[in-house]
Amino acid sequence: MNIGQIPVNMLTHLNVAFAYITQDFAITNMDGVSLETYRNIGNLKSRNPNLKIVISLGGWAFSDPGSWRNVFPTMVSSKENRAAFIQNLLGFLSEYGYDGVDLDWEYPGAEDRGGSKTDANNYVALLKELREAINRSGRSYIVTFTAPTSYWYLRNFDIKGMEPYVDWINVMSYDLHGVWDKSNPIGNHVLAHTNLTEISLAFDLFWRAEVAPSNLVLGLAFYGRTFKLESSACWRPGCLFSGPGDAGQCTGTPGILSYREIQDLLRKTGADSYLDEEAAVRYLVYGEGSWISFDDDVTFQAKIDWANELGLSGLMIWAVDLDDSKLTALRAVTNSEAQDEIPFSLVDLKYLFPKEDLPAPDTKPSYGLITFGSAGDMIYVVEPCGKNSFARAISLELSADQYIPAEYSAQGLTSAVYDFTFDRNLGLMRRDTNNTRIRLDYSNAQNYWDAIVDSPGIQSRHVGTLEERFFAPDKAEWTKKGLDFEFDTSNGETIQKDIGTPLFWQTVDDCDVSGSEFSEGVGVYVDGTIDAKLFYGFSLIANLRDRELGGYELDVTEAHGFLKTTGQTDLTYGIGGVGNIDISRAGKGNPAFYEQPEVHVGGMGQISPGASVWVTPYYKVIYQLATINGSTGGPSLQTGAAQFNGRMSSRVITDLGNFQVNFPTDKEPPQEMYNDKRHKNRIAIPGDNVLYGSSAVGGQVAIGTFVNFGLKIDISFFGVPVPDPKLEVIYNTMGKFAFYPGDGEHGEVCADYDIMQVPPPSTDCV
C-alpha cells in the first residue's frame, strides 16, 4: 500500500510507524524510509481534513541490539536530555504538519531490551515535561504511548503516573503468543495470539493500577501468527510446535501472514477455518503442517463488543497496509462504507468519451427516476435497499401508506410516498436502455487523473476508425501522451525484497582420492535483492449491449495501459563443489527452468453483483540452469554433464532504467520509449574464485534469471468478461562460466566469464 492508497476517509487517526530518535535526540527517518515520505504523508489531509496524523517513535526493532538501543534510556535519563528531545519533537511536528506523537518504547526497564531500573520514573518525567511544553506552546498536540499486555514488560511502566499526561494509551492486545514462547515457561505450544479470554485477563493489570477504561485503546491485528506443528495429527491449541509457520509471498517472514495473505490462502485452497467462539479467534492448518490464528469479521466484532461493554476509548489497528485490496478487515472493524463516499468533483463528459458516444445536447440528466414509466430501466440501488448494485426497475406506484418516518419528516420532507419494486433480472431490461457506456480508470501515478482523465481527448474524425485505443485517433497518440506526463517518483509500488534460491544440490558417497576420502557434491545458487518501483495506469471505454437472444455483449472501443519500472536488481550467480553436474538428470530438461509464484504488490479489487474489477501489480522470478559438456558451443549444441572442481561466482547489478510498456503494443512505438537512460550492467568477479582441475574437454555452467514485473487487469461486467490485458516487462540476465585445461605443463585451468541476455522461456528469437 502506497501513501495514496491509505483509506483516510475510514480513519480518525493515522499513526505513521516509525520514525527514529538520533543520539543527539533529533527526530529522523527509520532505516529504509526517506524523510520525504514523512513529509508526503501530511498531504493526506487534503483528502480528509479531519484526519489526525501522529508520528510513532521507536518500535520493537529500535530497541534491538545495535546503535539505536540506548537512545530511549539515555534520552529520558536527565532533564537536559529530555528538554533537547522535546524541543526537537515540537519542531518536527510543526515543520511536517503532524498532530501529535505516539511513544512506542519497547520496553523501559527491561534488561533484555536495553532498559534500566530508572526508566519508569524517567518516563513519567518525560511525559510530564512534554505536556507542559505543549501547553506553553499554545498548541493542542496529541500525546499517547504504547503499552504491552505482558506482565513481564508492563511491570516496568508506572502506568498510573503516566496516565494524567497523555490523551490515551494504545494497548497492544495482540502477539500474546508466538514462536518466542518456546524459550518461555509457556513452552512450544500453539496458542492464538489474539485470544479474547487472555486479553481480558491482561486488562486486569490496568484495572489493578486504577487506569480509567476511557483512557485505553484496544489493539487489533490485521495479521496472523503461525507455527509449524510437530505433528499434523495434533492441531488444536495446546499442541506442540517445532518452529514458525511457512512464510507468505508478500510478507516473506516465517511466523506471520498478513490479512491479505490469509484471504488468498482461504480463497485458493477452499479451506474452512475453525471458530473458537469463547476465545473470539479463528485458526487454520495450511501448507505442510503450518498452523495460524487470526481474526475475521465475526471475531473482530466480538472484540469490539467487549471493548464497548468496558467503555474503552477506541480501536487501534496494526496495520492498515496488511489488509487486502478490498479493505475487508477495515470495513469489518469500522462497519463503514466511507471509502466509497469520498467527495470528488465530476469530470466533464466530453473529456471522458468521444463525441459520438456523448448524449444529445437536449438530453435531460437522469440521476434518479424522473418519470413513472420506469419499468425495465437499469437503476443503481444503494443501501438500505441493496448493497450498491445494479438492478431492473419494475414499477413505481403511489403508496397506500403515506407515513413518513420521523428522521425524514424532521427534515421538512413533504412529498408523496411511493412503492418502488425492482429485481436483479437484468436480462429483462428495456431494449432502449441496452447501450450503456462504461469507463474505468485506475493508476498509482499521482498525476494520472489530471493529465489523462480530467483533460481533453483527441477526437477521431471517423467513427469507423475506433479501435483498441484511449480517447485518441490512434494508439501512438495515447502512448506519447503517457510518456509525456511527469511521474511523482515518491509514490509507486515499492519492491524491496531479498531473493535467491539453491538451484542445484547434489551429493554422493565419499570418493577415494590418492588414498584419502573426500565428499563429492556440487551446489548452484542465485542470491541477491530487488529494489524497484512500479508505476502503472489503465483506462477503458466500453459499450454494454443487450443481445437479442438474451445475455450481454461488451464492446471495448478504447483501452490503454502502461507499466513503468525504475530501480535495480543486485544478483550473484555462483557454483561450488566437486563432481559431475548434469541438470538433465533432474527431469526438467537442459536448460531447466524454476518458476517462482507471482508476488502481488498492492493493487485494488471491487466486486458487486454487476461487475468485478481487479488490478494486480506483481513481480515474479524465473531461474534457469544449463550444463554443457565442453568449453565451447551453446546449450543448444552440447548439453550434458559438466565436470567441475572449484568455486566460481559473478555479481551483476542491473539498472532497470526508465522503460515504459504499453497496452496495446505499438507496431512502431515512439523512439523515445527506448532511450539511453538504462545504465550498463555493473559486473564484479570475486578475487577468491578458484578452479582445481578440469576434464580434457572442459565444461560450461549457465545460470540465468528472468525478473518479471507485471500488471494484470481482470474485468467482468454482468458476467461478460473483458479480454484480460496483461502488461509485463522482463529483465533477463545469464552468467555463463566456462572452464578448460590450459596450454601449460603445470595443470593450469582457465576460466571464461560471460554475462549475457537470453530470450525468456517460451519466447521466440527474432
XYZ file of C-alpha atoms in Angstrom, residues 46-695:
650
model
C -6.253 17.209 1.547
C -8.453 14.097 1.233
C -9.710 14.150 4.826
C -9.175 17.472 6.641
C -10.420 15.911 9.894
C -7.718 13.232 9.898
C -5.209 13.453 12.751
C -1.699 12.353 11.782
C 0.541 11.136 14.604
C 4.220 10.218 14.388
C 5.123 6.993 16.200
C 8.648 6.950 17.607
C 10.556 3.756 18.297
C 9.053 0.335 17.701
C 10.347 -3.137 18.530
C 13.364 -3.067 16.189
C 14.511 0.295 17.597
C 15.441 -1.405 20.889
C 17.081 -4.421 19.274
C 20.828 -4.760 19.901
C 22.560 -2.075 17.859
C 23.248 1.635 17.602
C 19.691 2.720 18.495
C 19.192 0.596 21.599
C 20.455 3.061 24.215
C 18.666 6.121 22.821
C 15.431 5.929 24.851
C 17.135 5.200 28.222
C 19.729 7.932 27.619
C 17.203 10.486 26.392
C 14.947 10.208 29.459
C 17.831 9.979 31.949
C 18.302 13.720 32.550
C 16.255 16.899 32.403
C 18.684 18.378 29.859
C 18.340 15.413 27.520
C 14.558 15.404 27.825
C 14.424 19.140 27.076
C 16.537 18.704 23.944
C 14.280 15.904 22.715
C 11.083 17.853 23.431
C 12.370 20.889 21.549
C 13.309 18.760 18.539
C 9.991 16.895 18.628
C 7.879 20.066 18.681
C 9.942 21.419 15.801
C 9.314 18.245 13.806
C 5.554 18.347 14.440
C 5.406 21.972 13.335
C 7.568 21.519 10.236
C 5.833 18.365 8.995
C 2.297 19.365 9.996
C 1.635 16.366 12.244
C -0.936 16.454 15.033
C 0.884 14.558 17.759
C 3.268 11.856 18.886
C 2.975 8.236 19.984
C 5.898 6.914 22.036
C 6.497 3.235 21.317
C 9.326 2.316 23.670
C 9.663 -1.467 23.754
C 10.430 -1.648 26.663
C 11.527 0.592 29.549
C 13.180 -1.162 32.469
C 13.506 -4.475 30.610
C 17.075 -5.748 30.792
C 16.580 -7.945 27.721
C 15.543 -4.824 25.775
C 18.315 -2.481 26.926
C 16.336 -0.884 29.772
C 17.479 0.295 33.191
C 15.930 0.465 36.670
C 15.420 4.240 36.488
C 13.416 4.135 33.243
C 9.981 4.026 34.888
C 10.368 7.286 36.829
C 12.204 8.985 33.969
C 9.438 8.036 31.505
C 6.856 9.752 33.722
C 9.089 12.833 33.898
C 9.359 12.931 30.105
C 5.588 12.833 29.614
C 5.028 15.477 32.297
C 7.589 17.859 30.798
C 6.323 17.206 27.263
C 2.765 18.059 28.263
C 3.940 21.242 29.996
C 5.908 22.291 26.902
C 2.894 21.681 24.647
C 0.686 23.756 26.939
C 3.214 26.623 26.853
C 3.318 26.467 23.054
C -0.399 27.128 22.769
C -0.830 24.058 20.591
C -3.020 21.030 21.279
C -0.778 18.182 20.167
C -1.884 14.614 20.865
C 0.377 12.574 23.164
C -0.018 8.789 23.504
C 2.176 5.844 24.369
C 2.084 2.147 23.581
C 1.728 -0.429 26.357
C 2.137 -4.229 26.302
C -0.264 -6.844 27.656
C 2.596 -8.911 29.076
C 3.117 -8.565 32.835
C 6.826 -9.212 32.280
C 7.172 -5.919 30.391
C 4.249 -3.933 31.825
C 5.637 -4.182 35.384
C 8.298 -1.599 34.463
C 5.694 1.022 33.450
C 4.348 3.464 36.051
C 1.031 3.371 34.216
C -0.897 5.357 36.810
C 1.823 8.002 36.938
C 1.885 8.327 33.144
C -1.883 8.410 32.622
C -2.530 12.107 33.504
C -0.170 13.406 30.828
C -1.436 11.515 27.779
C -4.598 11.571 25.690
C -4.860 7.774 25.723
C -2.849 4.562 25.955
C -2.544 2.206 22.965
C -2.699 -1.368 24.294
C -1.007 -3.950 22.076
C -3.609 -6.667 22.645
C -2.038 -8.926 20.016
C 1.142 -11.007 19.814
C 0.145 -12.701 23.059
C 1.826 -15.809 21.678
C 4.411 -16.643 19.039
C 7.471 -18.767 18.409
C 9.219 -16.860 21.219
C 7.102 -18.902 23.666
C 9.469 -21.815 23.057
C 12.083 -20.239 25.345
C 9.497 -19.093 27.914
C 7.816 -21.102 30.694
C 4.763 -21.485 28.416
C 6.823 -23.680 26.120
C 6.339 -24.654 22.485
C 2.537 -24.883 22.440
C 0.431 -23.461 19.596
C -1.813 -20.751 21.057
C -3.808 -17.937 19.450
C -2.135 -14.534 19.589
C -5.410 -12.564 19.917
C -7.308 -14.806 22.350
C -10.019 -12.601 23.904
C -10.015 -14.606 27.137
C -6.332 -13.822 27.617
C -6.822 -10.210 26.501
C -9.462 -9.803 29.225
C -7.033 -11.169 31.819
C -4.318 -8.815 30.562
C -6.588 -5.793 31.008
C -6.936 -6.779 34.663
C -3.390 -5.446 35.040
C -4.647 -1.988 34.066
C -7.680 -2.219 36.359
C -5.382 -3.079 39.272
C -3.413 0.078 38.503
C -6.735 2.005 38.548
C -6.417 3.174 34.950
C -9.717 4.517 33.588
C -11.193 2.425 30.723
C -11.813 5.637 28.784
C -8.037 6.146 28.600
C -7.356 2.786 26.955
C -7.493 1.858 23.257
C -7.833 -1.790 22.194
C -5.309 -3.031 19.644
C -6.480 -5.224 16.746
C -4.238 -7.242 14.440
C -4.622 -7.360 10.662
C -2.325 -10.389 10.553
C -1.970 -13.875 11.999
C 0.801 -15.640 13.913
C 1.892 -19.005 12.553
C 3.623 -22.139 13.822
C 4.915 -25.368 12.308
C 3.144 -28.274 14.015
C 5.286 -31.087 15.384
C 2.541 -33.478 14.267
C -0.235 -32.743 11.790
C -2.419 -35.119 13.807
C -2.370 -32.674 16.737
C -3.639 -29.292 15.542
C -5.730 -27.797 18.347
C -4.464 -25.075 20.713
C -2.027 -26.618 23.160
C -0.412 -28.959 20.649
C 3.343 -28.704 20.171
C 5.157 -26.671 17.531
C 8.659 -27.072 16.154
C 9.159 -23.576 14.756
C 7.493 -20.787 12.768
C 4.949 -21.500 10.034
C 5.655 -21.083 6.337
C 6.363 -17.551 5.139
C 3.875 -15.697 2.947
C 4.656 -14.495 -0.562
C 4.261 -10.831 0.378
C 5.441 -10.560 3.992
C 8.193 -13.090 3.341
C 8.735 -13.793 7.052
C 8.193 -17.193 8.702
C 5.779 -16.971 11.626
C 3.413 -14.332 10.235
C 0.837 -13.912 7.446
C -0.907 -10.652 6.552
C -4.691 -10.457 6.287
C -4.261 -10.296 2.506
C -2.213 -13.498 2.523
C -4.715 -15.243 4.805
C -7.596 -14.366 2.478
C -5.588 -15.525 -0.557
C -4.888 -18.794 1.251
C -8.559 -19.369 2.054
C -9.646 -18.494 -1.482
C -7.083 -20.677 -3.258
C -7.451 -23.742 -1.026
C -11.170 -23.531 -0.236
C -10.253 -24.393 3.362
C -12.561 -23.722 6.313
C -11.100 -22.147 9.428
C -12.203 -23.180 12.918
C -14.030 -20.585 15.036
C -13.272 -20.595 18.763
C -16.256 -18.581 19.964
C -15.098 -18.297 23.573
C -11.656 -17.026 22.596
C -13.104 -14.960 19.692
C -10.431 -16.149 17.273
C -10.077 -18.404 14.243
C -7.357 -20.902 13.453
C -6.415 -22.985 10.449
C -3.895 -25.623 9.347
C -2.311 -24.854 5.958
C 0.572 -25.942 3.752
C 2.808 -28.683 5.112
C 1.671 -28.679 8.734
C 1.613 -24.917 9.370
C -0.912 -23.502 11.876
C -2.250 -19.953 12.050
C -4.570 -17.968 14.325
C -6.256 -14.820 13.049
C -9.363 -12.619 13.232
C -12.200 -12.014 10.783
C -15.441 -10.017 10.787
C -17.014 -12.296 13.419
C -14.111 -12.242 15.869
C -13.377 -8.552 15.282
C -16.985 -7.781 16.213
C -16.742 -9.901 19.376
C -13.703 -7.904 20.476
C -15.393 -4.609 19.606
C -18.488 -5.576 21.607
C -16.234 -6.430 24.548
C -14.464 -3.057 24.266
C -17.787 -1.213 24.123
C -19.051 -3.004 27.225
C -15.969 -1.839 29.123
C -16.182 1.709 27.791
C -12.767 1.726 26.118
C -11.799 4.839 24.194
C -11.411 3.293 20.754
C -9.578 0.864 18.491
C -6.007 0.798 17.219
C -5.001 -1.355 14.224
C -1.654 -2.868 13.348
C -1.519 -2.316 10.488
C -3.806 -0.959 7.782
C -1.377 -1.850 4.979
C -1.691 -5.546 5.878
C -5.346 -5.563 4.752
C -6.425 -6.924 1.370
C -7.153 -4.737 -1.647
C -10.880 -4.597 -0.821
C -10.141 -3.395 2.740
C -12.164 -6.339 4.038
C -10.715 -6.232 7.542
C -11.019 -2.461 7.874
C -14.630 -2.500 6.674
C -15.386 -5.223 9.231
C -13.906 -3.092 12.012
C -15.404 0.263 11.029
C -18.685 -1.107 9.657
C -18.326 1.740 7.214
C -18.582 2.375 3.513
C -16.821 5.707 3.998
C -14.159 4.823 1.451
C -16.950 4.616 -1.140
C -18.211 8.075 -0.182
C -15.086 10.157 -0.711
C -16.019 13.625 -2.013
C -14.894 14.207 -5.569
C -15.573 16.555 -8.451
C -17.124 15.222 -11.647
C -15.154 15.279 -14.878
C -16.823 16.809 -17.903
C -18.252 14.013 -20.081
C -16.587 15.480 -23.157
C -13.230 14.642 -21.544
C -14.262 11.051 -20.844
C -15.909 9.854 -24.052
C -15.540 10.541 -27.775
C -18.068 12.937 -29.236
C -20.020 10.177 -30.973
C -20.640 8.497 -27.591
C -21.976 11.597 -25.836
C -25.729 12.059 -25.211
C -27.601 14.564 -27.351
C -27.375 18.189 -26.148
C -31.069 18.253 -25.172
C -30.831 15.055 -23.083
C -32.165 15.552 -19.569
C -29.763 14.259 -16.873
C -31.225 11.243 -15.095
C -29.595 10.817 -11.718
C -32.807 9.338 -10.337
C -36.219 8.178 -11.538
C -37.798 11.213 -13.138
C -40.835 9.596 -14.746
C -43.344 6.978 -13.753
C -42.703 4.977 -16.912
C -39.717 3.296 -15.329
C -40.468 -0.378 -15.953
C -37.393 -2.139 -17.287
C -34.923 0.703 -16.651
C -31.462 -0.104 -15.370
C -31.042 1.512 -11.960
C -28.350 1.707 -9.303
C -29.591 0.650 -5.886
C -27.912 1.925 -2.724
C -28.260 0.865 0.907
C -30.529 0.120 2.702
C -32.427 -1.235 -0.322
C -29.399 -3.065 -1.680
C -25.658 -3.119 -1.338
C -24.694 -0.591 -4.004
C -25.506 -2.617 -7.116
C -27.372 -2.502 -10.427
C -30.961 -3.710 -10.726
C -34.002 -3.589 -13.030
C -36.885 -1.274 -12.174
C -40.345 -2.914 -12.296
C -42.806 -0.340 -11.001
C -43.136 2.942 -9.129
C -46.641 3.479 -7.697
C -48.288 5.785 -5.193
C -48.254 4.040 -1.818
C -51.352 3.387 0.262
C -49.241 4.170 3.334
C -48.200 7.829 3.301
C -46.400 7.689 6.664
C -43.005 9.441 6.647
C -40.509 8.244 9.307
C -39.526 10.810 11.912
C -35.901 11.118 10.739
C -37.175 12.269 7.329
C -40.169 14.350 8.400
C -37.826 16.283 10.690
C -36.014 17.418 7.548
C -39.201 19.038 6.256
C -39.839 16.447 3.534
C -43.451 16.642 2.344
C -43.509 14.781 -0.987
C -45.779 11.810 -1.606
C -44.580 8.297 -0.701
C -44.238 5.701 -3.468
C -43.816 1.930 -3.519
C -40.834 1.025 -5.680
C -40.395 -2.556 -6.931
C -37.196 -3.857 -8.539
C -35.352 -7.121 -9.165
C -31.955 -8.347 -10.338
C -33.143 -9.800 -13.660
C -31.071 -7.507 -15.835
C -31.750 -9.656 -18.885
C -35.269 -8.167 -18.998
C -34.153 -4.536 -19.171
C -35.925 -2.322 -21.661
C -34.449 -2.500 -25.149
C -33.998 1.261 -25.317
C -31.639 1.079 -22.345
C -29.472 -1.623 -23.819
C -26.497 0.562 -24.712
C -24.731 1.517 -21.503
C -21.376 3.266 -21.799
C -18.798 2.392 -19.196
C -15.472 4.000 -18.399
C -12.813 2.709 -15.994
C -9.606 4.492 -14.945
C -7.065 3.290 -12.405
C -3.482 4.326 -11.722
C -0.955 4.667 -8.927
C 0.739 7.595 -10.671
C -0.231 10.722 -8.789
C -0.641 12.942 -11.864
C -2.644 10.423 -13.909
C -6.032 11.920 -13.038
C -5.185 15.481 -14.091
C -3.059 14.562 -17.099
C -5.119 11.717 -18.524
C -8.642 11.615 -17.100
C -9.544 15.257 -16.472
C -8.118 16.542 -19.763
C -9.372 16.826 -23.338
C -9.100 13.770 -25.556
C -8.059 13.713 -29.193
C -11.175 13.376 -31.295
C -11.170 10.960 -34.226
C -12.683 12.295 -37.451
C -14.008 8.884 -38.428
C -16.210 6.870 -36.111
C -15.296 3.728 -38.010
C -11.630 4.062 -37.057
C -12.264 3.389 -33.374
C -10.006 0.549 -32.333
C -8.360 -0.589 -29.125
C -7.192 2.854 -28.107
C -7.700 5.516 -25.491
C -9.534 8.739 -26.277
C -7.292 9.428 -29.275
C -7.389 8.618 -33.007
C -4.601 6.021 -32.757
C -2.543 4.118 -30.213
C 0.636 6.083 -30.857
C -1.044 9.352 -29.806
C -2.058 7.933 -26.449
C 1.285 6.192 -25.915
C 3.026 9.516 -26.466
C 0.664 11.219 -24.012
C 1.503 8.562 -21.452
C 5.195 9.211 -21.986
C 4.878 12.978 -21.700
C 3.201 13.394 -18.323
C 5.543 13.547 -15.337
C 5.518 10.991 -12.520
C 5.823 11.826 -8.855
C 8.583 9.352 -8.043
C 7.817 9.402 -4.298
C 4.803 7.200 -4.999
C 4.672 3.872 -6.780
C 4.546 0.289 -5.619
C 7.824 -0.319 -3.811
C 9.501 -3.720 -4.064
C 12.452 -4.255 -1.741
C 12.998 -7.982 -1.427
C 15.803 -10.407 -0.783
C 15.545 -13.149 -3.364
C 17.606 -16.177 -4.156
C 17.410 -19.923 -4.213
C 19.599 -23.015 -4.419
C 19.075 -24.221 -7.987
C 21.016 -27.458 -7.744
C 22.447 -29.528 -4.914
C 23.925 -32.956 -5.475
C 25.896 -35.172 -3.120
C 27.240 -38.707 -3.486
C 29.242 -41.055 -1.309
C 32.803 -40.237 -0.321
C 35.349 -40.801 -3.071
C 38.894 -42.137 -2.711
C 41.465 -39.589 -3.892
C 45.115 -40.661 -3.534
C 44.283 -42.806 -0.530
C 42.122 -40.163 1.197
C 38.334 -39.895 1.213
C 36.663 -36.699 0.062
C 32.961 -35.856 -0.158
C 31.709 -35.198 -3.673
C 28.984 -32.593 -4.120
C 28.091 -29.576 -6.222
C 25.820 -26.630 -5.435
C 24.487 -23.928 -7.766
C 22.686 -20.824 -6.489
C 21.403 -17.324 -7.160
C 21.322 -14.769 -4.348
C 20.590 -11.052 -4.172
C 17.994 -8.298 -3.953
C 15.331 -6.473 -5.939
C 14.945 -2.746 -5.245
C 12.312 -1.393 -7.617
C 9.275 0.831 -8.024
C 6.317 0.169 -10.312
C 4.130 2.850 -11.870
C 1.057 1.909 -13.857
C -2.189 3.187 -15.287
C -5.147 1.732 -17.160
C -8.175 3.267 -18.886
C -11.059 1.595 -20.701
C -14.197 2.696 -22.537
C -16.799 0.073 -23.428
C -20.425 -0.319 -24.511
C -22.564 -2.882 -22.704
C -25.255 -4.133 -25.091
C -28.197 -6.453 -24.599
C -28.257 -9.339 -27.066
C -31.468 -10.085 -28.904
C -31.339 -13.716 -27.777
C -30.581 -12.838 -24.171
C -27.476 -12.030 -22.213
C -24.988 -9.270 -22.910
C -22.021 -8.450 -25.033
C -19.302 -5.980 -24.180
C -17.760 -3.919 -26.933
C -14.452 -2.417 -25.825
C -13.984 0.597 -28.063
C -10.950 2.115 -26.390
C -8.379 0.771 -23.957
C -4.896 1.670 -22.947
C -2.499 0.820 -20.159
C 1.110 1.397 -19.258
C 3.669 -0.065 -16.875
C 6.929 1.616 -15.935
C 9.720 0.298 -13.708
C 12.653 2.005 -12.007
C 15.353 0.743 -9.661
C 17.830 -2.114 -9.854
C 18.494 -5.784 -9.200
C 21.682 -6.936 -7.481
C 22.221 -10.659 -8.088
C 25.102 -13.063 -7.570
C 25.322 -16.243 -9.652
C 27.516 -18.978 -8.213
C 28.635 -22.604 -8.308
C 30.864 -24.516 -5.922
C 31.990 -28.059 -5.154
C 33.488 -31.043 -6.882
C 31.783 -33.597 -9.128
C 29.737 -34.049 -12.278
C 26.821 -31.674 -12.716
C 24.131 -32.694 -15.209
C 20.863 -30.782 -14.840
C 19.104 -33.038 -17.361
C 19.069 -35.782 -14.729
C 16.649 -33.682 -12.681
C 13.967 -34.445 -15.269
C 13.305 -30.780 -16.082
C 15.227 -30.522 -19.320
C 18.505 -28.828 -20.106
C 18.278 -25.901 -19.715
C 15.917 -26.298 -16.761
C 13.596 -23.538 -15.577
C 12.424 -22.947 -11.999
C 9.434 -20.605 -11.942
C 8.580 -18.928 -8.637
C 4.987 -17.885 -7.799
C 3.815 -14.377 -8.583
C 4.101 -11.974 -5.651
C 1.338 -9.356 -5.626
C 2.280 -5.835 -4.561
C -0.673 -3.570 -3.878
C -3.418 -3.087 -6.444
C -7.157 -2.978 -5.945
C -10.289 -5.034 -6.357
C -14.005 -4.358 -6.321
C -16.825 -6.857 -6.577
C -20.538 -6.095 -6.873
C -23.482 -8.010 -8.315
C -22.961 -6.135 -11.569
C -19.223 -6.058 -12.012
C -15.846 -7.169 -10.772
C -12.583 -5.346 -11.365
C -9.140 -6.500 -10.252
C -5.966 -4.521 -10.922
C -2.966 -6.535 -9.720
C 0.669 -5.425 -9.983
C 3.163 -8.191 -9.327
C 6.679 -9.439 -9.721
C 7.920 -12.942 -10.478
C 11.343 -14.553 -10.781
C 12.195 -17.467 -13.089
C 15.565 -19.164 -12.646
C 17.420 -21.029 -15.396
C 20.243 -23.564 -15.216
C 22.072 -25.289 -18.066
C 25.062 -27.636 -18.013
C 27.284 -28.236 -21.024
C 29.881 -30.936 -21.581
C 32.578 -28.979 -23.335
C 34.024 -25.495 -23.072
C 32.740 -24.295 -26.465
C 29.303 -24.187 -28.036
C 25.962 -23.090 -26.657
C 23.426 -25.069 -24.643
C 21.553 -25.991 -27.812
C 24.684 -27.639 -29.286
C 26.283 -29.605 -26.464
C 24.406 -30.472 -23.306
C 25.173 -32.984 -20.641
C 27.368 -33.467 -17.607
C 29.985 -30.858 -16.799
C 32.882 -31.962 -14.577
C 33.532 -29.213 -12.046
C 36.036 -28.736 -9.241
C 36.259 -25.354 -7.565
C 34.270 -22.218 -6.818
C 33.074 -19.571 -9.283
C 30.666 -16.655 -8.957
C 29.874 -13.309 -10.530
C 27.838 -10.356 -9.279
C 25.645 -8.388 -11.678
C 23.897 -5.111 -10.783
C 21.215 -4.395 -13.388
C 19.741 -0.922 -13.764
C 16.026 -1.223 -14.549
C 16.174 2.023 -16.475
C 13.132 4.102 -17.280
C 11.247 1.952 -19.779
C 7.511 2.010 -20.325
C 5.459 -0.957 -21.532
C 2.186 -0.081 -23.254
C -1.042 -1.931 -23.954
C -1.964 -2.434 -26.745
C 1.508 -2.948 -28.178
C 2.548 -0.396 -30.770
C 3.911 -1.834 -34.018
C 6.088 1.255 -34.398
C 6.449 2.735 -30.902
C 7.805 6.257 -30.420
C 11.585 6.295 -30.492
C 11.764 7.958 -27.072
C 10.346 4.807 -25.480
C 13.699 3.098 -25.988
C 16.007 5.714 -24.570
C 19.526 5.547 -23.221
C 18.522 6.020 -19.583
C 19.366 2.447 -18.610
C 22.944 2.224 -17.405
C 25.070 -0.707 -18.419
C 25.231 -3.690 -16.095
C 27.881 -3.465 -13.397
C 29.758 -6.761 -13.155
C 32.140 -7.927 -10.436
C 34.203 -11.127 -10.276
C 35.324 -12.058 -6.722
C 39.030 -12.469 -6.138
C 38.585 -15.748 -4.274
C 37.209 -17.691 -7.250
C 39.286 -20.831 -7.741
C 39.434 -23.894 -10.040
C 41.320 -27.036 -9.066
C 41.032 -29.014 -12.271
C 39.153 -29.655 -15.499
C 38.383 -32.541 -17.805
